[in-house]
């Protein structure tokens, strides 16, 4: 495998239950605030309503998007994209006529699961199809391409819960190969009743606020949101005088090849992904300041992850931020990458929300309070249905590489 | 460095395997089945090119197939046929990545799960149907059955899913992340999609509810399903009879340029359904005689995978099959390849124009 050239991240946008901008989110995380509550955007006839992490409806989206029944997932993505461009100091018009790609991860945003259409169809009501057509044409990637009038490759990654991380890794690859001058990348997903019912059917929801890596963890809480990272080539960064907030240093991904909904207990796929990402970044495990773990709060995920982290990155502090955001599915890898960069900037990681009682079965445990970290490199990792594992090595600067040869 | 095609596996309304596809190209026929749909005006019947996956049992243990649905079976069958064609079935290569493109995902499971939630109440959804409805279900099951721990990626970008997947496959090979990539597309028919189809075509070929789709090109569209996979590797010299992938382009043809290769025959993904079907003549050279094979495999988002397979077979044989003229959609301003063209030349490009003026261009080349 060839070493990966660092790719500048010049703008970041983030929206989730913790806040409608990245700055708001980080403030909320460092204060230890979290807002799980029963879902308000749909009704559910189950015996108990599991808490979720919803985004308040007052977030900014252009009016024309609200009027044309654009998917909520796409509205979340656009909101984060607008923040990312503003963060970079870029007028969207500056992107036109350049090779700008869009690569996002999502789940709900790409599924043809329009419930009202289907309900009418099974009831023999001949549902009207334009809403489905709009659904098919307004996934978050198509929405951003259309909004900013872009002309580069556009791609929707649907690797379940690792989609956001995979999208960022792919986007960095497009920059390195010269395919694009810039890529709008990240992930987005909305709270949706069918997804909620699906996770309930798997019995992996916690009926209380989730407790990643805690001895009393019972499962995950769903969340929604989006995060967008604007990656650019070094040449474009110089031309437009864009200062990097961080870098994508490396990316690795691997499969468990084990079970569709359970992580491989020995974490073999995750190990391979971490090894690949560190090797691509030419970073040693000792250089890693902290790890933003996947940490869903399910029994199996947290056990496998804890084992792998304690063996591969012993002593490196780690946390899960899902206690603040819920599991935002295709957005989670992107949201957590955004948090990781923000933590590198401040030199501090928030307490792993929900963790208080150590589980004796877990060889590694997350930080229980806000913790200072030193160093310029961190890892953000995601695990997914289907046994996907995706790992990003992110930096606030380009690490100095010492070669022995 | 060349990105070489070492094997092709395909299943669709024409049958399973490249020999079935070649037979279909030679006879210019496939067998559409009539599928019954319920509407408020009573049952209707629409033609559909459906895939038979019975032969997947030759490759996958019956017990393993118990909880594997038709969508995943199509993907598995295409994958195994491609590995077999590449002579890699008995000795799976090291360092292989898997990439699956799908326009709609596992639609039957997606709608079945919704059905169980709607009809039996929220808490009654089937966990198996839910997990198999996730878009990466096919890619995950391929990796589980092949025990392949390499990178695994699922792309769902409607008509552009297949060229997007190829773009990543090429990146992986060039970056030396892997030495082999199993990459392909899969889409399935379900009755909800059939209804959607019916709304566009109706009984007369005219759109009954369509928004902005040209009715004139819909007349001959038949919904299709199937999968088509390729085994790709990296070689200094292209030694494969199927040739190599010279170029993949993705973008928007209204806002940017499409760099069409010189002296290349074109295979167009005009399936009678895509909004871009009416725009090919604007982009192609005047003396171009493109071929269209969509009537043989049907209209489905990952149709470009089948066009690539046909192009690779043409490079191998040196013969480009004529378009199935009696079944073709009308393409304004484009005279199509109607007679056998000999030889095919060293290069063939597959072009797909999709929704929102998106385009995907894949050029195959043989030394």
XYZ file of C-alpha atoms in Angstrom:
772
model
C 0.000 0.000 0.000
C 1.208 3.442 -0.868
C 1.562 6.051 1.908
C -1.196 8.653 1.820
C -0.447 12.321 1.313
C -2.167 14.475 3.976
C -5.324 16.102 2.632
C -6.277 19.504 4.090
C -9.658 19.959 5.771
C -10.459 23.641 5.318
C -14.027 23.806 6.557
C -16.285 21.824 8.863
C -20.013 21.939 9.497
C -21.966 19.843 11.953
C -25.561 19.560 13.086
C -26.973 17.033 15.506
C -28.875 16.850 18.760
C -25.929 18.467 20.537
C -26.140 21.640 18.442
C -26.730 23.174 15.056
C -23.115 24.194 14.489
C -19.857 22.479 15.320
C -19.020 25.151 17.904
C -22.379 24.674 19.616
C -21.918 20.922 19.619
C -18.486 21.108 21.220
C -19.678 23.538 23.850
C -22.494 21.150 24.679
C -20.167 18.144 24.806
C -17.662 19.811 27.116
C -20.525 20.826 29.412
C -21.703 17.233 29.529
C -25.145 18.135 28.213
C -27.265 15.608 26.382
C -30.874 15.599 25.303
C -32.318 12.128 24.733
C -36.112 12.080 24.593
C -38.958 10.050 23.094
C -39.296 10.660 19.359
C -41.423 13.663 18.454
C -41.290 13.481 14.672
C -43.374 10.312 14.398
C -45.717 8.220 16.501
C -44.900 4.697 17.449
C -47.327 2.120 18.784
C -44.739 0.071 20.675
C -45.063 -0.539 24.383
C -42.353 1.892 25.295
C -40.762 4.724 23.408
C -36.993 4.388 23.381
C -35.219 7.702 23.675
C -33.681 9.250 20.603
C -31.503 12.271 19.882
C -33.411 14.513 17.503
C -32.363 17.779 15.914
C -34.657 20.666 16.795
C -36.683 21.788 13.785
C -35.505 25.382 13.943
C -32.238 24.753 12.108
C -31.494 26.875 9.073
C -32.312 25.553 5.642
C -33.070 27.718 2.614
C -36.829 28.231 2.260
C -36.904 26.767 -1.229
C -35.659 23.481 0.202
C -38.445 23.382 2.740
C -41.040 24.101 0.078
C -40.117 21.312 -2.300
C -40.343 18.373 0.049
C -36.612 17.821 0.041
C -35.674 14.976 2.332
C -34.893 15.990 5.885
C -31.617 14.082 5.498
C -30.713 16.359 2.605
C -31.716 19.467 4.542
C -29.425 18.403 7.376
C -26.596 17.793 4.913
C -27.061 21.152 3.228
C -27.123 22.960 6.561
C -23.825 21.366 7.513
C -22.391 22.043 4.037
C -23.265 25.724 4.239
C -21.537 25.917 7.619
C -18.478 24.136 6.230
C -18.195 26.605 3.336
C -18.652 29.549 5.660
C -16.070 28.063 7.990
C -13.661 27.890 5.066
C -14.508 31.460 4.088
C -15.696 30.300 0.682
C -18.539 31.663 -1.380
C -20.264 28.652 -2.993
C -19.936 30.406 -6.365
C -16.170 29.976 -6.080
C -16.718 26.234 -6.392
C -18.403 26.424 -9.758
C -16.328 25.640 -12.837
C -13.846 23.709 -10.748
C -13.577 19.963 -10.278
C -15.581 19.656 -7.082
C -16.754 16.239 -5.985
C -19.414 15.281 -3.494
C -19.118 12.064 -1.531
C -21.485 11.445 1.369
C -22.555 8.523 3.496
C -26.187 7.921 4.351
C -28.732 5.217 5.017
C -32.206 6.719 5.090
C -31.173 9.273 2.471
C -30.797 6.595 -0.172
C -33.522 4.116 0.703
C -36.726 4.026 -1.252
C -38.748 3.663 1.890
C -41.436 6.239 1.431
C -43.912 4.941 3.976
C -46.984 6.860 2.853
C -46.441 5.783 -0.759
C -46.118 2.189 0.293
C -49.110 2.341 2.617
C -51.312 3.682 -0.196
C -49.918 1.105 -2.582
C -50.753 -1.886 -0.379
C -54.197 -0.452 0.279
C -54.807 -0.308 -3.479
C -55.118 3.478 -3.560
C -52.865 4.069 -6.593
C -50.518 6.477 -4.811
C -49.398 9.556 -6.638
C -45.759 9.073 -7.683
C -44.155 12.520 -7.877
C -43.254 12.470 -4.167
C -41.339 9.250 -4.790
C -39.605 10.785 -7.786
C -38.592 13.740 -5.686
C -37.389 11.299 -3.053
C -35.277 9.489 -5.622
C -33.756 12.697 -6.933
C -33.153 14.505 -3.685
C -30.776 12.326 -1.772
C -28.208 14.449 0.060
C -25.534 14.147 -2.615
C -27.860 15.097 -5.475
C -29.189 17.950 -3.351
C -25.738 19.432 -2.732
C -24.647 18.971 -6.343
C -27.754 20.804 -7.468
C -27.612 23.556 -4.844
C -23.999 24.491 -5.561
C -24.154 23.673 -9.300
C -21.201 21.327 -9.136
C -19.641 19.302 -11.873
C -17.405 16.662 -10.313
C -17.991 13.061 -9.398
C -20.912 12.563 -7.048
C -21.270 9.479 -4.946
C -23.515 8.124 -2.212
C -21.841 5.630 0.093
C -24.232 3.230 1.796
C -21.939 1.219 4.040
C -24.527 1.338 6.834
C -23.099 2.927 9.999
C -19.556 3.349 8.684
C -20.717 5.209 5.559
C -19.680 8.657 6.815
C -16.114 7.552 7.590
C -15.842 5.644 4.331
C -17.051 8.679 2.392
C -14.330 10.865 3.940
C -11.675 8.262 3.201
C -12.836 8.034 -0.431
C -12.990 11.813 -0.768
C -9.390 12.114 0.403
C -8.430 9.533 -2.187
C -10.111 11.582 -4.934
C -8.056 14.621 -3.924
C -4.792 12.685 -3.771
C -5.281 11.175 -7.210
C -6.000 14.553 -8.771
C -9.562 13.597 -9.631
C -10.937 16.642 -7.784
C -9.760 20.043 -6.594
C -12.089 19.811 -3.628
C -14.618 17.377 -2.229
C -17.635 18.095 -0.062
C -17.736 15.003 2.077
C -19.265 13.604 5.234
C -22.544 11.985 6.108
C -26.168 12.642 6.929
C -29.146 10.726 8.231
C -32.528 11.599 9.658
C -34.672 10.046 12.347
C -37.150 7.805 10.605
C -39.930 5.628 11.938
C -39.087 2.557 9.867
C -35.444 2.643 10.970
C -36.598 3.057 14.551
C -38.864 0.013 14.179
C -36.024 -1.915 12.583
C -33.604 -1.333 15.426
C -36.358 -2.178 17.871
C -36.874 -5.489 16.065
C -33.208 -6.303 16.659
C -33.528 -5.665 20.417
C -30.434 -3.478 20.493
C -32.062 -0.249 21.679
C -31.574 0.991 25.216
C -34.830 2.124 26.854
C -32.848 4.718 28.793
C -30.104 7.154 27.716
C -27.343 5.017 26.207
C -24.264 4.139 28.238
C -21.383 3.242 25.910
C -18.714 1.044 27.556
C -20.571 1.071 30.879
C -21.181 -2.130 32.848
C -24.924 -1.485 32.679
C -25.126 -0.673 28.986
C -28.187 -2.097 27.269
C -27.931 -0.865 23.723
C -27.985 2.199 21.536
C -30.188 5.234 21.104
C -30.808 6.438 17.579
C -29.924 9.981 16.586
C -29.941 12.166 13.517
C -27.687 14.805 12.033
C -25.035 15.584 9.494
C -21.429 16.671 9.300
C -19.622 17.969 6.260
C -15.887 18.343 5.797
C -14.525 20.398 2.924
C -11.383 18.705 1.667
C -9.184 20.516 -0.842
C -6.006 19.922 -2.748
C -2.885 21.687 -1.541
C -2.935 23.666 -4.785
C -6.461 24.952 -4.267
C -5.750 25.714 -0.618
C -2.839 27.869 -1.714
C -4.708 29.498 -4.588
C -7.695 30.475 -2.442
C -5.601 31.023 0.696
C -7.565 28.466 2.670
C -6.064 27.628 6.032
C -6.481 24.007 7.107
C -8.258 23.144 10.346
C -6.854 19.671 10.070
C -5.843 16.903 7.740
C -7.059 13.508 6.660
C -3.832 11.594 7.180
C -4.961 8.043 6.614
C -7.936 5.785 6.044
C -8.365 2.064 6.407
C -11.314 -0.257 6.046
C -11.849 -3.976 6.371
C -14.598 -6.529 6.753
C -15.345 -8.885 9.594
C -16.681 -11.525 7.166
C -18.447 -12.917 10.188
C -22.087 -11.934 10.831
C -24.443 -9.355 9.409
C -25.472 -7.629 12.629
C -22.843 -8.686 15.169
C -19.231 -7.537 15.247
C -16.579 -10.185 15.097
C -15.670 -10.926 18.731
C -11.911 -10.962 18.080
C -12.182 -7.687 16.163
C -10.045 -8.982 13.303
C -11.639 -6.660 10.751
C -11.264 -3.639 13.013
C -7.597 -4.484 13.628
C -6.947 -4.623 9.898
C -8.679 -1.300 9.375
C -6.642 0.381 12.136
C -3.411 -1.108 10.817
C -4.159 0.068 7.293
C -5.116 3.582 8.392
C -1.992 4.007 10.559
C 0.257 2.616 7.828
C -1.283 4.889 5.189
C -0.759 7.877 7.477
C 2.747 6.686 8.383
C 1.833 7.206 12.022
C 2.836 4.975 14.930
C 0.282 3.949 17.518
C 2.332 5.852 20.102
C 1.681 9.105 18.224
C -2.090 8.844 18.651
C -3.414 11.380 21.157
C -6.868 9.829 21.545
C -9.469 7.678 19.858
C -13.030 8.656 19.113
C -14.462 5.152 19.317
C -17.640 3.881 17.711
C -19.020 2.983 21.174
C -22.685 2.403 20.419
C -23.580 1.097 23.847
C -24.457 -2.407 22.649
C -22.963 -5.311 24.568
C -21.152 -6.837 21.602
C -19.856 -3.706 19.899
C -18.309 -2.181 22.982
C -16.695 -5.460 24.047
C -15.038 -6.080 20.670
C -13.897 -2.489 20.396
C -12.515 -2.379 23.926
C -10.481 -5.530 23.342
C -8.988 -4.246 20.106
C -8.176 -0.779 21.459
C -6.576 -2.106 24.618
C -4.348 -4.411 22.575
C -3.481 -2.174 19.656
C -3.427 1.235 21.320
C -2.809 0.532 24.996
C -2.996 3.535 27.246
C -4.365 5.849 24.571
C -7.418 7.656 25.981
C -10.654 6.984 24.160
C -14.263 8.062 24.312
C -17.602 7.556 22.666
C -19.599 10.643 21.743
C -22.794 8.707 21.035
C -23.958 9.486 24.544
C -24.322 13.080 23.286
C -25.634 12.466 19.783
C -27.191 9.035 19.708
C -26.231 6.748 16.868
C -26.662 8.866 13.775
C -26.035 5.908 11.423
C -24.615 7.102 8.092
C -23.767 10.466 9.643
C -21.959 9.104 12.680
C -18.532 8.657 11.101
C -18.611 12.214 9.777
C -19.936 13.783 12.970
C -17.300 11.970 14.984
C -14.559 13.000 12.555
C -15.682 16.610 12.988
C -15.596 16.224 16.787
C -12.157 14.638 16.544
C -10.713 17.618 14.677
C -12.357 20.024 17.130
C -10.880 18.100 20.089
C -7.412 18.167 18.513
C -7.783 21.924 18.179
C -8.699 22.409 21.829
C -6.381 19.700 23.186
C -9.180 18.263 25.280
C -11.687 15.424 24.905
C -15.085 15.395 26.598
C -16.151 12.764 29.067
C -17.585 9.654 27.457
C -21.230 10.383 28.242
C -23.143 7.590 29.896
C -20.061 5.839 31.192
C -19.787 5.629 34.974
C -19.531 2.001 36.065
C -16.540 0.049 34.726
C -17.351 -3.273 33.125
C -14.868 -5.875 34.371
C -15.146 -7.690 31.044
C -13.800 -4.704 29.142
C -9.999 -4.524 29.132
C -10.051 -0.868 28.117
C -12.310 1.845 29.469
C -13.168 5.307 28.170
C -12.475 8.616 29.868
C -15.034 9.470 32.520
C -14.419 13.215 32.569
C -13.166 15.935 30.259
C -9.526 15.054 29.692
C -6.611 17.057 28.307
C -4.796 15.355 25.439
C -1.494 16.176 23.821
C -0.407 15.420 20.309
C -1.561 16.252 16.865
C -2.988 12.957 15.633
C -6.195 11.139 16.570
C -8.267 8.237 15.345
C -11.975 8.163 14.590
C -13.383 4.718 14.030
C -16.706 3.251 13.003
C -18.148 -0.235 12.850
C -21.203 -1.161 10.847
C -23.858 -3.684 9.966
C -22.461 -6.154 7.530
C -19.158 -6.229 9.385
C -17.726 -3.058 7.898
C -14.973 -1.330 9.856
C -13.691 2.084 8.818
C -10.907 4.059 10.487
C -9.742 7.609 9.856
C -6.438 9.003 11.081
C -6.896 12.747 11.446
C -4.397 15.429 12.320
C -4.338 19.060 13.256
C -1.030 19.355 11.457
C 1.125 17.265 9.199
C 3.129 14.935 11.448
C 6.877 14.897 11.073
C 7.852 11.504 9.756
C 11.105 9.976 10.891
C 12.409 7.525 8.363
C 14.977 4.959 9.491
C 16.460 4.327 6.066
C -0.424 0.371 -15.147
C -3.612 -1.198 -16.490
C -6.800 -2.068 -14.655
C -7.621 -5.345 -16.292
C -10.879 -7.275 -16.458
C -10.103 -10.884 -15.615
C -13.589 -12.290 -15.210
C -17.251 -11.473 -15.762
C -20.306 -12.952 -14.063
C -23.807 -11.984 -14.962
C -27.400 -12.982 -14.334
C -30.551 -11.386 -15.662
C -33.655 -11.911 -17.741
C -31.461 -13.520 -20.410
C -30.200 -16.259 -18.073
C -27.063 -16.794 -16.005
C -23.483 -16.552 -17.196
C -21.756 -14.840 -20.083
C -22.745 -17.619 -22.479
C -26.407 -16.815 -21.808
C -25.685 -13.144 -22.421
C -23.853 -13.978 -25.649
C -26.782 -16.122 -26.758
C -29.117 -13.249 -26.089
C -26.883 -10.912 -28.100
C -26.842 -13.389 -30.978
C -30.582 -13.983 -31.073
C -31.469 -10.469 -29.914
C -34.118 -11.948 -27.660
C -34.831 -12.437 -24.004
C -37.861 -13.760 -22.217
C -39.896 -11.133 -20.467
C -42.381 -12.481 -17.956
C -45.735 -10.924 -17.246
C -46.091 -9.796 -13.637
C -49.470 -9.104 -12.075
C -49.964 -5.936 -10.037
C -52.989 -4.837 -8.044
C -54.383 -1.374 -8.661
C -57.617 0.357 -7.731
C -58.936 -0.501 -11.187
C -58.186 -4.186 -10.730
C -55.149 -6.292 -11.542
C -52.858 -5.255 -14.349
C -49.979 -7.086 -15.975
C -46.633 -5.610 -16.933
C -43.652 -7.237 -18.645
C -40.484 -7.696 -16.622
C -37.123 -9.303 -17.292
C -36.578 -11.371 -14.176
C -33.526 -13.316 -13.061
C -33.506 -16.975 -12.058
C -30.925 -17.620 -9.348
C -31.400 -21.353 -8.952
C -27.852 -22.024 -10.075
C -26.415 -20.170 -7.074
C -26.820 -23.484 -5.243
C -23.853 -24.769 -7.202
C -21.667 -22.281 -5.336
C -23.281 -21.661 -1.959
C -24.365 -24.227 0.597
C -28.152 -24.602 0.847
C -28.099 -23.973 4.575
C -26.273 -20.709 4.067
C -28.900 -19.689 1.535
C -31.840 -20.200 3.894
C -32.004 -16.607 5.069
C -30.619 -15.093 1.925
C -33.171 -13.386 -0.292
C -33.385 -13.029 -4.051
C -31.522 -9.712 -4.163
C -28.514 -11.107 -2.330
C -28.676 -14.372 -4.310
C -28.415 -12.411 -7.547
C -25.339 -10.620 -6.204
C -23.804 -13.867 -4.983
C -24.432 -15.642 -8.275
C -22.923 -12.791 -10.299
C -19.903 -12.760 -7.967
C -19.261 -16.476 -8.128
C -19.678 -16.570 -11.900
C -17.152 -13.733 -12.224
C -14.648 -15.502 -9.959
C -15.186 -18.728 -11.899
C -14.696 -16.931 -15.206
C -11.446 -15.511 -13.820
C -10.410 -19.027 -12.769
C -10.231 -17.902 -9.168
C -13.029 -19.973 -7.700
C -10.798 -22.595 -6.142
C -8.048 -20.264 -5.069
C -9.545 -16.995 -3.933
C -6.954 -14.270 -4.327
C -5.297 -12.549 -1.405
C -5.944 -8.878 -0.793
C -9.266 -8.597 -2.549
C -11.775 -5.792 -2.113
C -15.501 -6.002 -2.764
C -17.609 -3.165 -4.183
C -21.317 -3.431 -4.887
C -23.339 -0.829 -6.765
C -27.098 -0.695 -6.481
C -29.618 1.882 -7.572
C -32.485 0.912 -5.310
C -31.025 -1.612 -2.881
C -32.943 -4.576 -1.535
C -36.353 -3.183 -2.443
C -38.386 -6.315 -1.697
C -37.029 -6.498 1.846
C -37.342 -2.755 2.286
C -41.020 -2.846 1.371
C -41.677 -6.173 3.116
C -40.343 -4.723 6.343
C -42.542 -1.668 5.938
C -45.443 -3.986 5.214
C -44.937 -5.894 8.456
C -44.692 -2.642 10.409
C -47.786 -1.173 8.742
C -50.023 -4.225 8.839
C -48.982 -5.839 12.114
C -48.010 -2.770 14.101
C -44.788 -1.001 14.835
C -43.132 -3.565 17.088
C -43.763 -6.485 14.745
C -41.127 -5.965 12.088
C -38.969 -8.916 11.120
C -35.355 -8.441 12.243
C -34.087 -10.504 9.315
C -36.027 -8.456 6.804
C -34.803 -5.248 8.404
C -31.147 -6.217 8.441
C -31.310 -7.555 4.880
C -32.961 -4.342 3.737
C -29.867 -2.316 4.572
C -28.194 -1.234 1.360
C -24.908 -2.992 2.054
C -26.609 -6.365 2.579
C -25.368 -7.814 -0.698
C -21.754 -6.702 -0.250
C -21.728 -7.951 3.329
C -23.075 -11.381 2.429
C -20.533 -11.725 -0.367
C -17.728 -11.014 2.098
C -19.190 -13.393 4.687
C -19.624 -16.261 2.213
C -16.214 -15.677 0.620
C -14.650 -15.033 4.071
C -13.032 -11.990 2.571
C -11.699 -9.515 5.123
C -10.625 -6.882 2.630
C -12.292 -3.510 2.172
C -15.975 -3.655 1.393
C -17.982 -0.844 -0.120
C -21.567 -0.287 -1.217
C -22.557 2.573 -3.491
C -26.103 3.646 -4.235
C -26.323 6.541 -6.629
C -29.169 5.579 -8.941
C -28.076 5.476 -12.610
C -24.530 6.450 -11.703
C -24.001 3.709 -9.121
C -21.941 1.482 -11.400
C -19.478 4.053 -12.760
C -19.104 5.356 -9.190
C -18.255 1.876 -7.978
C -15.710 1.488 -10.766
C -14.103 4.785 -9.882
C -13.429 3.429 -6.386
C -12.246 0.058 -7.646
C -9.652 1.769 -9.809
C -8.560 3.997 -6.926
C -8.104 0.987 -4.654
C -5.975 -0.814 -7.206
C -3.880 2.239 -8.050
C -3.279 2.993 -4.384
C -2.313 -0.673 -3.919
C -4.837 -1.034 -1.102
C -5.757 -4.339 -2.732
C -4.509 -6.477 -5.595
C -7.950 -7.580 -6.778
C -11.408 -6.077 -6.745
C -14.690 -7.888 -7.181
C -16.985 -5.106 -8.350
C -20.470 -5.227 -9.743
C -23.993 -3.971 -9.787
C -27.255 -5.506 -8.637
C -30.855 -4.355 -8.657
C -34.067 -6.264 -8.155
C -37.653 -5.982 -9.267
C -40.432 -5.673 -6.724
C -44.123 -5.032 -7.156
C -43.924 -1.544 -5.736
C -41.349 -0.679 -8.376
C -43.605 -2.377 -10.899
C -46.401 -0.016 -9.940
C -44.013 2.907 -10.287
C -43.118 1.562 -13.713
C -46.736 1.173 -14.707
C -47.378 4.790 -13.814
C -44.747 5.834 -16.349
C -45.639 3.476 -19.159
C -49.217 2.433 -18.627
C -50.751 0.166 -21.229
C -50.100 2.526 -24.097
C -46.552 3.481 -23.506
C -47.549 6.936 -22.398
C -46.792 8.303 -19.022
C -49.767 8.434 -16.721
C -48.212 10.346 -13.877
C -44.680 11.011 -15.034
C -43.082 14.282 -14.177
C -40.781 15.531 -16.874
C -40.011 12.196 -18.446
C -40.388 12.020 -22.196
C -43.215 9.668 -23.061
C -41.835 9.050 -26.543
C -38.837 7.174 -25.242
C -40.798 5.059 -22.822
C -42.566 2.939 -25.386
C -40.263 -0.052 -25.326
C -38.922 0.033 -21.801
C -39.186 -3.176 -19.849
C -38.213 -3.268 -16.223
C -35.301 -5.565 -15.526
C -33.363 -7.062 -12.661
C -30.114 -8.883 -12.275
C -26.490 -8.565 -11.371
C -23.261 -8.202 -13.273
C -19.842 -8.504 -11.630
C -16.246 -8.093 -12.732
C -12.964 -9.312 -11.338
C -10.400 -6.565 -11.778
C -6.698 -6.545 -11.142
C -3.668 -4.388 -11.774
C -1.223 -5.362 -14.520
C 1.748 -3.744 -16.208
C 0.509 -5.040 -19.516
C -3.076 -5.840 -20.258
C -3.142 -9.537 -21.000
C -6.845 -10.167 -20.654
C -9.003 -10.873 -23.671
C -11.672 -8.686 -22.099
C -9.301 -5.753 -22.142
C -8.808 -3.150 -19.473
C -10.635 -0.125 -18.129
C -9.002 2.841 -19.775
C -11.093 5.622 -18.317
C -14.019 6.345 -16.012
C -15.642 9.767 -16.001
C -18.470 11.072 -13.860
C -19.990 14.509 -13.789
C -22.673 16.789 -15.126
C -22.839 17.215 -18.874
C -24.641 20.555 -18.716
C -22.041 22.189 -16.497
C -18.901 20.533 -17.764
C -17.297 18.696 -20.612
C -17.598 15.039 -21.462
C -14.275 13.946 -22.899
C -15.408 11.435 -25.469
C -12.639 9.235 -26.874
C -11.877 9.362 -30.569
C -12.583 6.394 -32.801
C -14.599 4.557 -30.227
C -17.881 2.769 -30.781
C -20.414 3.653 -28.080
C -22.783 1.519 -26.086
C -25.539 3.708 -24.729
C -27.452 3.045 -21.529
C -30.685 4.354 -23.021
C -33.256 2.228 -21.271
C -36.411 4.088 -22.161
C -36.699 5.327 -18.619
C -33.817 7.642 -17.825
C -34.543 11.344 -18.315
C -31.204 11.558 -20.131
C -32.355 9.257 -22.948
C -33.274 12.166 -25.196
C -29.908 13.864 -24.833
C -27.409 11.398 -26.314
C -27.518 12.929 -29.806
C -26.357 16.255 -28.388
C -23.152 14.759 -27.069
C -22.140 12.117 -29.583
C -20.296 12.776 -32.848
C -22.523 12.970 -35.926
C -21.006 9.972 -37.652
C -21.342 7.827 -34.568
C -23.306 4.574 -34.839
C -23.926 3.638 -31.242
C -25.400 0.396 -30.022
C -28.102 -0.019 -27.393
C -28.620 -3.344 -25.665
C -30.983 -2.394 -22.850
C -33.894 -4.416 -24.289
C -31.865 -7.558 -23.627
C -31.442 -7.027 -19.892
C -34.137 -4.487 -19.160
C -34.228 -1.127 -17.497
C -32.496 -1.012 -14.141
C -30.230 1.547 -12.468
C -27.081 -0.550 -12.705
C -27.630 -1.309 -16.386
C -24.207 0.066 -17.257
C -22.668 -3.059 -15.737
C -24.364 -5.134 -18.442
C -23.228 -2.722 -21.140
C -19.672 -3.090 -19.863
C -19.947 -6.863 -19.992
C -21.235 -6.682 -23.574
C -18.430 -4.294 -24.509
C -15.817 -6.594 -22.954
C -17.245 -9.570 -24.840
C -17.092 -7.533 -28.037
C -13.437 -6.704 -27.406
C -12.736 -10.378 -26.798
C -14.480 -11.562 -29.947
C -13.623 -8.622 -32.157
C -17.302 -8.431 -33.049
C -19.811 -5.911 -31.896
C -23.342 -7.225 -31.941
C -26.055 -5.136 -33.606
C -28.658 -3.442 -31.506
C -31.857 -5.440 -31.090
C -33.639 -3.124 -33.507
C -37.210 -4.310 -33.108
C -37.109 -3.695 -29.380
C -35.259 -0.428 -29.197
C -36.428 2.758 -27.603
C -36.628 5.731 -29.914
C -33.537 7.909 -29.624
C -34.098 11.158 -31.460
C -31.346 12.025 -33.907
C -29.335 8.858 -33.421
C -29.008 6.209 -36.118
C -28.130 3.047 -34.267
C -25.829 0.194 -35.072
C -28.098 -2.228 -36.920
C -25.644 -4.544 -38.608
C -22.798 -6.607 -37.317
C -19.741 -4.422 -37.215
C -16.389 -6.085 -37.813
C -14.065 -5.568 -36.126
C -15.078 -3.804 -32.943
C -11.796 -1.952 -32.777
C -9.586 -1.663 -29.744
C -11.781 0.575 -27.695
C -15.465 0.702 -26.719
C -17.109 3.335 -24.528
C -20.228 2.854 -22.427
C -22.147 6.064 -21.837
C -25.050 6.620 -19.474
C -26.951 9.867 -19.156
C -29.001 9.981 -16.003
C -31.240 12.196 -13.968
C -30.156 15.751 -13.241
C -27.881 15.780 -16.323
C -25.465 13.394 -14.657
C -23.295 11.288 -16.891
C -21.098 8.261 -16.489
C -18.607 7.202 -19.142
C -16.556 4.010 -18.992
C -14.094 3.212 -21.744
C -12.714 -0.283 -22.187
C -9.664 -0.871 -24.285
C -7.760 -3.882 -25.546
C -4.140 -3.848 -26.647
